[in-house]
Amino acid sequence: MPKLVPAIAVVAIAVAAGFLAGRWWPAEPPALQTSTALFGQERALPEFALTDHTGAAYTRRHLTDGWTLLFFGYTHCPDICPITLATMSASVNAIAALGGEAPRVVFVSVDPERDAPRSLRAYVTTFRDDFLGVTGPHEELRKLTRALGVAYARGGDDPEYLVEHSAALLLVNPKGELQAVFGPPHAPDAIARDFVAIRRHLES
């Protein structure tokens, strides 16, 4: 029986304890890397109203009818965000190499003050043309982050401020529910194998 692992690894901010409480396994789960947490009881996401990098509305409905991989960050991030987005691009290629259909990748900016749709588009498409960037008011962002157990915080009032945020990748299933979390360190081949295993396990 694979051991259970913590749900979310964070950078500088601890996610609330007990995130995995009350989870159950409907069947024997697949063998996954130790930094991946698969939830046997999915977490439904709330309604929210954000804007994507084309200026169109982005809501919970856009997280249905397909698998989605979410990552929260910001375009001025000096290290974690560009490294993770590059890793996600390599993961998409690795999933395709395994013969699987890759999930949509959505980069959610938690820095709406600086990340307007145009700058988000320029940023995410640097890594891959089909990556989508979304953002919105903090009150709408927090509806989503709180439901996912993701924390973020602005670091001071300096114009070049940093934003502390989670480094985890969150997998949302086609029903718009949180299904799994890929914690760091992130390796494209491992993410690809785990995603394919999770999808086969749940769709079998």
JSON list of C-alpha atoms in Angstrom, two decimals:
[
{"chain": "A", "resi": 1, "resn": "MET", "atom": "CA", "xyz": [0.00, 0.00, 0.00]},
{"chain": "A", "resi": 2, "resn": "PRO", "atom": "CA", "xyz": [1.66, 3.29, -1.04]},
{"chain": "A", "resi": 3, "resn": "LYS", "atom": "CA", "xyz": [2.27, 5.69, 1.79]},
{"chain": "A", "resi": 4, "resn": "LEU", "atom": "CA", "xyz": [0.36, 8.95, 1.96]},
{"chain": "A", "resi": 5, "resn": "VAL", "atom": "CA", "xyz": [2.37, 12.16, 1.60]},
{"chain": "A", "resi": 6, "resn": "PRO", "atom": "CA", "xyz": [1.77, 15.83, 2.51]},
{"chain": "A", "resi": 7, "resn": "ALA", "atom": "CA", "xyz": [-0.51, 17.67, 0.14]},
{"chain": "A", "resi": 8, "resn": "ILE", "atom": "CA", "xyz": [1.30, 20.92, -0.63]},
{"chain": "A", "resi": 9, "resn": "ALA", "atom": "CA", "xyz": [4.89, 22.11, -0.30]},
{"chain": "A", "resi": 10, "resn": "VAL", "atom": "CA", "xyz": [5.15, 25.88, 0.02]},
{"chain": "A", "resi": 11, "resn": "VAL", "atom": "CA", "xyz": [7.81, 28.56, -0.28]},
{"chain": "A", "resi": 12, "resn": "ALA", "atom": "CA", "xyz": [8.16, 30.59, 2.93]},
{"chain": "A", "resi": 13, "resn": "ILE", "atom": "CA", "xyz": [4.48, 30.06, 3.89]},
{"chain": "A", "resi": 14, "resn": "ALA", "atom": "CA", "xyz": [3.06, 26.95, 5.55]},
{"chain": "A", "resi": 15, "resn": "VAL", "atom": "CA", "xyz": [-0.27, 25.65, 4.28]},
{"chain": "A", "resi": 16, "resn": "ALA", "atom": "CA", "xyz": [-2.85, 24.99, 6.97]},
{"chain": "A", "resi": 17, "resn": "ALA", "atom": "CA", "xyz": [-2.43, 21.67, 8.75]},
{"chain": "A", "resi": 18, "resn": "GLY", "atom": "CA", "xyz": [-4.90, 18.86, 8.27]},
{"chain": "A", "resi": 19, "resn": "PHE", "atom": "CA", "xyz": [-5.35, 19.37, 4.52]},
{"chain": "A", "resi": 20, "resn": "LEU", "atom": "CA", "xyz": [-5.52, 15.60, 3.94]},
{"chain": "A", "resi": 21, "resn": "ALA", "atom": "CA", "xyz": [-7.86, 14.90, 6.84]},
{"chain": "A", "resi": 22, "resn": "GLY", "atom": "CA", "xyz": [-10.84, 12.77, 5.96]},
{"chain": "A", "resi": 23, "resn": "ARG", "atom": "CA", "xyz": [-9.42, 11.46, 2.66]},
{"chain": "A", "resi": 24, "resn": "TRP", "atom": "CA", "xyz": [-10.31, 7.95, 1.62]},
{"chain": "A", "resi": 25, "resn": "TRP", "atom": "CA", "xyz": [-9.24, 5.57, -1.15]},
{"chain": "A", "resi": 26, "resn": "PRO", "atom": "CA", "xyz": [-12.03, 4.02, -3.26]},
{"chain": "A", "resi": 27, "resn": "ALA", "atom": "CA", "xyz": [-9.52, 1.56, -4.73]},
{"chain": "A", "resi": 28, "resn": "GLU", "atom": "CA", "xyz": [-5.84, 0.69, -4.48]},
{"chain": "A", "resi": 29, "resn": "PRO", "atom": "CA", "xyz": [-4.06, 3.90, -5.58]},
{"chain": "A", "resi": 30, "resn": "PRO", "atom": "CA", "xyz": [-1.27, 3.80, -8.16]},
{"chain": "A", "resi": 31, "resn": "ALA", "atom": "CA", "xyz": [2.38, 3.95, -7.11]},
{"chain": "A", "resi": 32, "resn": "LEU", "atom": "CA", "xyz": [3.49, 7.58, -7.31]},
{"chain": "A", "resi": 33, "resn": "GLN", "atom": "CA", "xyz": [6.60, 9.60, -6.50]},
{"chain": "A", "resi": 34, "resn": "THR", "atom": "CA", "xyz": [6.77, 10.55, -2.84]},
{"chain": "A", "resi": 35, "resn": "SER", "atom": "CA", "xyz": [6.10, 14.26, -3.52]},
{"chain": "A", "resi": 36, "resn": "THR", "atom": "CA", "xyz": [2.77, 13.54, -5.26]},
{"chain": "A", "resi": 37, "resn": "ALA", "atom": "CA", "xyz": [-0.46, 13.41, -3.23]},
{"chain": "A", "resi": 38, "resn": "LEU", "atom": "CA", "xyz": [-3.50, 11.80, -4.85]},
{"chain": "A", "resi": 39, "resn": "PHE", "atom": "CA", "xyz": [-6.82, 12.51, -3.16]},
{"chain": "A", "resi": 40, "resn": "GLY", "atom": "CA", "xyz": [-9.32, 9.68, -2.94]},
{"chain": "A", "resi": 41, "resn": "GLN", "atom": "CA", "xyz": [-12.06, 12.18, -2.09]},
{"chain": "A", "resi": 42, "resn": "GLU", "atom": "CA", "xyz": [-11.87, 15.14, -4.42]},
{"chain": "A", "resi": 43, "resn": "ARG", "atom": "CA", "xyz": [-12.27, 18.75, -3.29]},
{"chain": "A", "resi": 44, "resn": "ALA", "atom": "CA", "xyz": [-14.88, 20.70, -5.26]},
{"chain": "A", "resi": 45, "resn": "LEU", "atom": "CA", "xyz": [-13.81, 24.22, -6.22]},
{"chain": "A", "resi": 46, "resn": "PRO", "atom": "CA", "xyz": [-15.97, 27.32, -5.63]},
{"chain": "A", "resi": 47, "resn": "GLU", "atom": "CA", "xyz": [-17.24, 29.79, -8.18]},
{"chain": "A", "resi": 48, "resn": "PHE", "atom": "CA", "xyz": [-14.80, 32.59, -8.97]},
{"chain": "A", "resi": 49, "resn": "ALA", "atom": "CA", "xyz": [-14.41, 35.35, -11.55]},
{"chain": "A", "resi": 50, "resn": "LEU", "atom": "CA", "xyz": [-10.97, 35.93, -13.06]},
{"chain": "A", "resi": 51, "resn": "THR", "atom": "CA", "xyz": [-9.70, 37.20, -16.43]},
{"chain": "A", "resi": 52, "resn": "ASP", "atom": "CA", "xyz": [-7.44, 35.30, -18.83]},
{"chain": "A", "resi": 53, "resn": "HIS", "atom": "CA", "xyz": [-4.56, 36.74, -20.83]},
{"chain": "A", "resi": 54, "resn": "THR", "atom": "CA", "xyz": [-6.81, 37.48, -23.81]},
{"chain": "A", "resi": 55, "resn": "GLY", "atom": "CA", "xyz": [-9.08, 39.65, -21.65]},
{"chain": "A", "resi": 56, "resn": "ALA", "atom": "CA", "xyz": [-11.87, 37.05, -21.55]},
{"chain": "A", "resi": 57, "resn": "ALA", "atom": "CA", "xyz": [-13.65, 35.92, -18.41]},
{"chain": "A", "resi": 58, "resn": "TYR", "atom": "CA", "xyz": [-12.22, 32.85, -16.69]},
{"chain": "A", "resi": 59, "resn": "THR", "atom": "CA", "xyz": [-14.44, 30.98, -14.24]},
{"chain": "A", "resi": 60, "resn": "ARG", "atom": "CA", "xyz": [-14.85, 27.58, -12.63]},
{"chain": "A", "resi": 61, "resn": "ARG", "atom": "CA", "xyz": [-16.56, 26.39, -15.81]},
{"chain": "A", "resi": 62, "resn": "HIS", "atom": "CA", "xyz": [-13.21, 26.61, -17.61]},
{"chain": "A", "resi": 63, "resn": "LEU", "atom": "CA", "xyz": [-11.80, 24.02, -15.22]},
{"chain": "A", "resi": 64, "resn": "THR", "atom": "CA", "xyz": [-14.27, 21.37, -16.39]},
{"chain": "A", "resi": 65, "resn": "ASP", "atom": "CA", "xyz": [-14.36, 19.09, -19.45]},
{"chain": "A", "resi": 66, "resn": "GLY", "atom": "CA", "xyz": [-10.66, 18.34, -19.28]},
{"chain": "A", "resi": 67, "resn": "TRP", "atom": "CA", "xyz": [-7.72, 17.95, -16.93]},
{"chain": "A", "resi": 68, "resn": "THR", "atom": "CA", "xyz": [-6.00, 21.15, -15.78]},
{"chain": "A", "resi": 69, "resn": "LEU", "atom": "CA", "xyz": [-2.66, 21.74, -14.11]},
{"chain": "A", "resi": 70, "resn": "LEU", "atom": "CA", "xyz": [-2.59, 24.97, -12.07]},
{"chain": "A", "resi": 71, "resn": "PHE", "atom": "CA", "xyz": [0.41, 26.90, -10.83]},
{"chain": "A", "resi": 72, "resn": "PHE", "atom": "CA", "xyz": [0.24, 30.11, -8.79]},
{"chain": "A", "resi": 73, "resn": "GLY", "atom": "CA", "xyz": [2.93, 32.76, -9.12]},
{"chain": "A", "resi": 74, "resn": "TYR", "atom": "CA", "xyz": [3.68, 36.10, -10.77]},
{"chain": "A", "resi": 75, "resn": "THR", "atom": "CA", "xyz": [5.61, 37.40, -13.77]},
{"chain": "A", "resi": 76, "resn": "HIS", "atom": "CA", "xyz": [8.21, 39.32, -11.74]},
{"chain": "A", "resi": 77, "resn": "CYS", "atom": "CA", "xyz": [9.19, 36.16, -9.88]},
{"chain": "A", "resi": 78, "resn": "PRO", "atom": "CA", "xyz": [12.99, 35.85, -10.11]},
{"chain": "A", "resi": 79, "resn": "ASP", "atom": "CA", "xyz": [13.39, 32.09, -9.94]},
{"chain": "A", "resi": 80, "resn": "ILE", "atom": "CA", "xyz": [10.65, 29.66, -8.91]},
{"chain": "A", "resi": 81, "resn": "CYS", "atom": "CA", "xyz": [8.07, 30.69, -11.52]},
{"chain": "A", "resi": 82, "resn": "PRO", "atom": "CA", "xyz": [10.25, 30.62, -14.65]},
{"chain": "A", "resi": 83, "resn": "ILE", "atom": "CA", "xyz": [11.86, 27.37, -13.55]},
{"chain": "A", "resi": 84, "resn": "THR", "atom": "CA", "xyz": [8.49, 25.77, -12.82]},
{"chain": "A", "resi": 85, "resn": "LEU", "atom": "CA", "xyz": [6.89, 26.93, -16.07]},
{"chain": "A", "resi": 86, "resn": "ALA", "atom": "CA", "xyz": [9.83, 25.54, -18.02]},
{"chain": "A", "resi": 87, "resn": "THR", "atom": "CA", "xyz": [9.40, 22.28, -16.12]},
{"chain": "A", "resi": 88, "resn": "MET", "atom": "CA", "xyz": [5.68, 22.24, -16.94]},
{"chain": "A", "resi": 89, "resn": "SER", "atom": "CA", "xyz": [6.46, 22.71, -20.62]},
{"chain": "A", "resi": 90, "resn": "ALA", "atom": "CA", "xyz": [8.88, 19.77, -20.49]},
{"chain": "A", "resi": 91, "resn": "SER", "atom": "CA", "xyz": [6.24, 17.75, -18.59]},
{"chain": "A", "resi": 92, "resn": "VAL", "atom": "CA", "xyz": [3.69, 18.31, -21.36]},
{"chain": "A", "resi": 93, "resn": "ASN", "atom": "CA", "xyz": [6.22, 16.97, -23.87]},
{"chain": "A", "resi": 94, "resn": "ALA", "atom": "CA", "xyz": [6.98, 14.01, -21.61]},
{"chain": "A", "resi": 95, "resn": "ILE", "atom": "CA", "xyz": [3.27, 13.15, -21.28]},
{"chain": "A", "resi": 96, "resn": "ALA", "atom": "CA", "xyz": [2.91, 13.25, -25.07]},
{"chain": "A", "resi": 97, "resn": "ALA", "atom": "CA", "xyz": [5.92, 10.94, -25.38]},
{"chain": "A", "resi": 98, "resn": "LEU", "atom": "CA", "xyz": [4.13, 8.44, -23.14]},
{"chain": "A", "resi": 99, "resn": "GLY", "atom": "CA", "xyz": [1.15, 8.54, -25.47]},
{"chain": "A", "resi": 100, "resn": "GLY", "atom": "CA", "xyz": [-1.08, 10.50, -23.10]},
{"chain": "A", "resi": 101, "resn": "GLU", "atom": "CA", "xyz": [-3.20, 13.59, -23.60]},
{"chain": "A", "resi": 102, "resn": "ALA", "atom": "CA", "xyz": [-1.59, 16.36, -21.59]},
{"chain": "A", "resi": 103, "resn": "PRO", "atom": "CA", "xyz": [-3.58, 18.54, -19.19]},
{"chain": "A", "resi": 104, "resn": "ARG", "atom": "CA", "xyz": [-4.18, 22.22, -19.85]},
{"chain": "A", "resi": 105, "resn": "VAL", "atom": "CA", "xyz": [-1.64, 24.38, -18.07]},
{"chain": "A", "resi": 106, "resn": "VAL", "atom": "CA", "xyz": [-2.90, 27.54, -16.35]},
{"chain": "A", "resi": 107, "resn": "PHE", "atom": "CA", "xyz": [-0.60, 30.05, -14.65]},
{"chain": "A", "resi": 108, "resn": "VAL", "atom": "CA", "xyz": [-2.54, 32.05, -12.06]},
{"chain": "A", "resi": 109, "resn": "SER", "atom": "CA", "xyz": [-0.91, 35.36, -11.19]},
{"chain": "A", "resi": 110, "resn": "VAL", "atom": "CA", "xyz": [-1.31, 36.43, -7.56]},
{"chain": "A", "resi": 111, "resn": "ASP", "atom": "CA", "xyz": [0.12, 39.85, -8.43]},
{"chain": "A", "resi": 112, "resn": "PRO", "atom": "CA", "xyz": [-2.74, 41.56, -10.32]},
{"chain": "A", "resi": 113, "resn": "GLU", "atom": "CA", "xyz": [-1.31, 45.01, -9.60]},
{"chain": "A", "resi": 114, "resn": "ARG", "atom": "CA", "xyz": [1.54, 44.37, -12.04]},
{"chain": "A", "resi": 115, "resn": "ASP", "atom": "CA", "xyz": [0.28, 41.46, -14.15]},
{"chain": "A", "resi": 116, "resn": "ALA", "atom": "CA", "xyz": [-2.23, 42.87, -16.64]},
{"chain": "A", "resi": 117, "resn": "PRO", "atom": "CA", "xyz": [-3.54, 40.45, -19.28]},
{"chain": "A", "resi": 118, "resn": "ARG", "atom": "CA", "xyz": [-1.11, 41.71, -21.94]},
{"chain": "A", "resi": 119, "resn": "SER", "atom": "CA", "xyz": [1.96, 41.17, -19.79]},
{"chain": "A", "resi": 120, "resn": "LEU", "atom": "CA", "xyz": [0.65, 37.80, -18.65]},
{"chain": "A", "resi": 121, "resn": "ARG", "atom": "CA", "xyz": [0.23, 36.71, -22.26]},
{"chain": "A", "resi": 122, "resn": "ALA", "atom": "CA", "xyz": [3.75, 37.75, -23.20]},
{"chain": "A", "resi": 123, "resn": "TYR", "atom": "CA", "xyz": [5.10, 35.91, -20.17]},
{"chain": "A", "resi": 124, "resn": "VAL", "atom": "CA", "xyz": [3.34, 32.53, -20.36]},
{"chain": "A", "resi": 125, "resn": "THR", "atom": "CA", "xyz": [3.62, 32.14, -24.13]},
{"chain": "A", "resi": 126, "resn": "THR", "atom": "CA", "xyz": [7.37, 32.48, -23.80]},
{"chain": "A", "resi": 127, "resn": "PHE", "atom": "CA", "xyz": [7.29, 28.99, -22.33]},
{"chain": "A", "resi": 128, "resn": "ARG", "atom": "CA", "xyz": [4.60, 27.46, -24.54]},
{"chain": "A", "resi": 129, "resn": "ASP", "atom": "CA", "xyz": [2.04, 28.88, -26.96]},
{"chain": "A", "resi": 130, "resn": "ASP", "atom": "CA", "xyz": [-0.89, 27.02, -25.42]},
{"chain": "A", "resi": 131, "resn": "PHE", "atom": "CA", "xyz": [-0.19, 27.99, -21.80]},
{"chain": "A", "resi": 132, "resn": "LEU", "atom": "CA", "xyz": [-2.84, 30.29, -20.35]},
{"chain": "A", "resi": 133, "resn": "GLY", "atom": "CA", "xyz": [-2.31, 33.09, -17.85]},
{"chain": "A", "resi": 134, "resn": "VAL", "atom": "CA", "xyz": [-5.16, 34.31, -15.61]},
{"chain": "A", "resi": 135, "resn": "THR", "atom": "CA", "xyz": [-5.52, 36.80, -12.78]},
{"chain": "A", "resi": 136, "resn": "GLY", "atom": "CA", "xyz": [-8.07, 39.03, -11.10]},
{"chain": "A", "resi": 137, "resn": "PRO", "atom": "CA", "xyz": [-8.88, 40.97, -7.94]},
{"chain": "A", "resi": 138, "resn": "HIS", "atom": "CA", "xyz": [-7.48, 39.54, -4.72]},
{"chain": "A", "resi": 139, "resn": "GLU", "atom": "CA", "xyz": [-10.97, 38.81, -3.40]},
{"chain": "A", "resi": 140, "resn": "GLU", "atom": "CA", "xyz": [-11.58, 36.53, -6.39]},
{"chain": "A", "resi": 141, "resn": "LEU", "atom": "CA", "xyz": [-8.10, 35.00, -6.30]},
{"chain": "A", "resi": 142, "resn": "ARG", "atom": "CA", "xyz": [-8.55, 34.12, -2.63]},
{"chain": "A", "resi": 143, "resn": "LYS", "atom": "CA", "xyz": [-11.77, 32.25, -3.34]},
{"chain": "A", "resi": 144, "resn": "LEU", "atom": "CA", "xyz": [-9.68, 29.87, -5.40]},
{"chain": "A", "resi": 145, "resn": "THR", "atom": "CA", "xyz": [-6.48, 29.82, -3.36]},
{"chain": "A", "resi": 146, "resn": "ARG", "atom": "CA", "xyz": [-8.26, 29.17, -0.07]},
{"chain": "A", "resi": 147, "resn": "ALA", "atom": "CA", "xyz": [-10.19, 26.28, -1.56]},
{"chain": "A", "resi": 148, "resn": "LEU", "atom": "CA", "xyz": [-6.95, 24.78, -2.86]},
{"chain": "A", "resi": 149, "resn": "GLY", "atom": "CA", "xyz": [-4.91, 25.35, 0.29]},
{"chain": "A", "resi": 150, "resn": "VAL", "atom": "CA", "xyz": [-2.58, 27.77, -1.51]},
{"chain": "A", "resi": 151, "resn": "ALA", "atom": "CA", "xyz": [-1.14, 30.77, 0.33]},
{"chain": "A", "resi": 152, "resn": "TYR", "atom": "CA", "xyz": [0.52, 33.91, -0.98]},
{"chain": "A", "resi": 153, "resn": "ALA", "atom": "CA", "xyz": [1.62, 37.25, 0.47]},
{"chain": "A", "resi": 154, "resn": "ARG", "atom": "CA", "xyz": [3.18, 40.45, -0.85]},
{"chain": "A", "resi": 155, "resn": "GLY", "atom": "CA", "xyz": [6.57, 41.18, 0.68]},
{"chain": "A", "resi": 156, "resn": "GLY", "atom": "CA", "xyz": [6.56, 44.88, 1.52]},
{"chain": "A", "resi": 157, "resn": "ASP", "atom": "CA", "xyz": [5.83, 48.17, -0.25]},
{"chain": "A", "resi": 158, "resn": "ASP", "atom": "CA", "xyz": [8.97, 48.49, -2.34]},
{"chain": "A", "resi": 159, "resn": "PRO", "atom": "CA", "xyz": [8.14, 48.94, -6.08]},
{"chain": "A", "resi": 160, "resn": "GLU", "atom": "CA", "xyz": [10.23, 45.84, -6.80]},
{"chain": "A", "resi": 161, "resn": "TYR", "atom": "CA", "xyz": [8.47, 43.79, -4.13]},
{"chain": "A", "resi": 162, "resn": "LEU", "atom": "CA", "xyz": [8.49, 40.01, -4.13]},
{"chain": "A", "resi": 163, "resn": "VAL", "atom": "CA", "xyz": [5.46, 37.79, -3.55]},
{"chain": "A", "resi": 164, "resn": "GLU", "atom": "CA", "xyz": [5.78, 34.68, -1.41]},
{"chain": "A", "resi": 165, "resn": "HIS", "atom": "CA", "xyz": [3.72, 31.83, -2.85]},
{"chain": "A", "resi": 166, "resn": "SER", "atom": "CA", "xyz": [3.26, 28.09, -3.04]},
{"chain": "A", "resi": 167, "resn": "ALA", "atom": "CA", "xyz": [5.54, 26.08, -5.31]},
{"chain": "A", "resi": 168, "resn": "ALA", "atom": "CA", "xyz": [3.12, 23.18, -5.78]},
{"chain": "A", "resi": 169, "resn": "LEU", "atom": "CA", "xyz": [1.37, 22.13, -8.99]},
{"chain": "A", "resi": 170, "resn": "LEU", "atom": "CA", "xyz": [-2.32, 21.36, -8.55]},
{"chain": "A", "resi": 171, "resn": "LEU", "atom": "CA", "xyz": [-4.18, 18.89, -10.73]},
{"chain": "A", "resi": 172, "resn": "VAL", "atom": "CA", "xyz": [-7.88, 19.59, -11.31]},
{"chain": "A", "resi": 173, "resn": "ASN", "atom": "CA", "xyz": [-10.05, 16.83, -12.78]},
{"chain": "A", "resi": 174, "resn": "PRO", "atom": "CA", "xyz": [-12.66, 17.28, -15.55]},
{"chain": "A", "resi": 175, "resn": "LYS", "atom": "CA", "xyz": [-15.39, 17.85, -12.93]},
{"chain": "A", "resi": 176, "resn": "GLY", "atom": "CA", "xyz": [-13.61, 20.95, -11.62]},
{"chain": "A", "resi": 177, "resn": "GLU", "atom": "CA", "xyz": [-12.34, 19.25, -8.45]},
{"chain": "A", "resi": 178, "resn": "LEU", "atom": "CA", "xyz": [-8.87, 19.18, -6.92]},
{"chain": "A", "resi": 179, "resn": "GLN", "atom": "CA", "xyz": [-7.59, 15.68, -7.62]},
{"chain": "A", "resi": 180, "resn": "ALA", "atom": "CA", "xyz": [-3.86, 15.67, -6.86]},
{"chain": "A", "resi": 181, "resn": "VAL", "atom": "CA", "xyz": [-0.91, 17.83, -5.89]},
{"chain": "A", "resi": 182, "resn": "PHE", "atom": "CA", "xyz": [2.61, 17.59, -7.30]},
{"chain": "A", "resi": 183, "resn": "GLY", "atom": "CA", "xyz": [4.99, 18.93, -4.67]},
{"chain": "A", "resi": 184, "resn": "PRO", "atom": "CA", "xyz": [8.55, 20.07, -5.38]},
{"chain": "A", "resi": 185, "resn": "PRO", "atom": "CA", "xyz": [11.12, 19.15, -6.45]},
{"chain": "A", "resi": 186, "resn": "HIS", "atom": "CA", "xyz": [9.51, 18.88, -9.87]},
{"chain": "A", "resi": 187, "resn": "ALA", "atom": "CA", "xyz": [10.93, 16.55, -12.51]},
{"chain": "A", "resi": 188, "resn": "PRO", "atom": "CA", "xyz": [9.20, 16.42, -15.92]},
{"chain": "A", "resi": 189, "resn": "ASP", "atom": "CA", "xyz": [9.48, 12.65, -16.40]},
{"chain": "A", "resi": 190, "resn": "ALA", "atom": "CA", "xyz": [8.16, 11.94, -12.90]},
{"chain": "A", "resi": 191, "resn": "ILE", "atom": "CA", "xyz": [5.25, 14.37, -13.32]},
{"chain": "A", "resi": 192, "resn": "ALA", "atom": "CA", "xyz": [4.41, 12.76, -16.66]},
{"chain": "A", "resi": 193, "resn": "ARG", "atom": "CA", "xyz": [4.45, 9.24, -15.24]},
{"chain": "A", "resi": 194, "resn": "ASP", "atom": "CA", "xyz": [2.33, 10.23, -12.26]},
{"chain": "A", "resi": 195, "resn": "PHE", "atom": "CA", "xyz": [-0.21, 12.13, -14.34]},
{"chain": "A", "resi": 196, "resn": "VAL", "atom": "CA", "xyz": [-0.65, 9.21, -16.74]},
{"chain": "A", "resi": 197, "resn": "ALA", "atom": "CA", "xyz": [-0.94, 6.78, -13.80]},
{"chain": "A", "resi": 198, "resn": "ILE", "atom": "CA", "xyz": [-3.51, 8.97, -12.02]},
{"chain": "A", "resi": 199, "resn": "ARG", "atom": "CA", "xyz": [-5.60, 9.41, -15.12]},
{"chain": "A", "resi": 200, "resn": "ARG", "atom": "CA", "xyz": [-5.58, 5.70, -15.93]},
{"chain": "A", "resi": 201, "resn": "HIS", "atom": "CA", "xyz": [-6.43, 4.82, -12.33]},
{"chain": "A", "resi": 202, "resn": "LEU", "atom": "CA", "xyz": [-9.43, 7.18, -12.21]},
{"chain": "A", "resi": 203, "resn": "GLU", "atom": "CA", "xyz": [-10.72, 6.52, -15.72]},
{"chain": "A", "resi": 204, "resn": "SER", "atom": "CA", "xyz": [-10.40, 2.73, -15.58]}
]
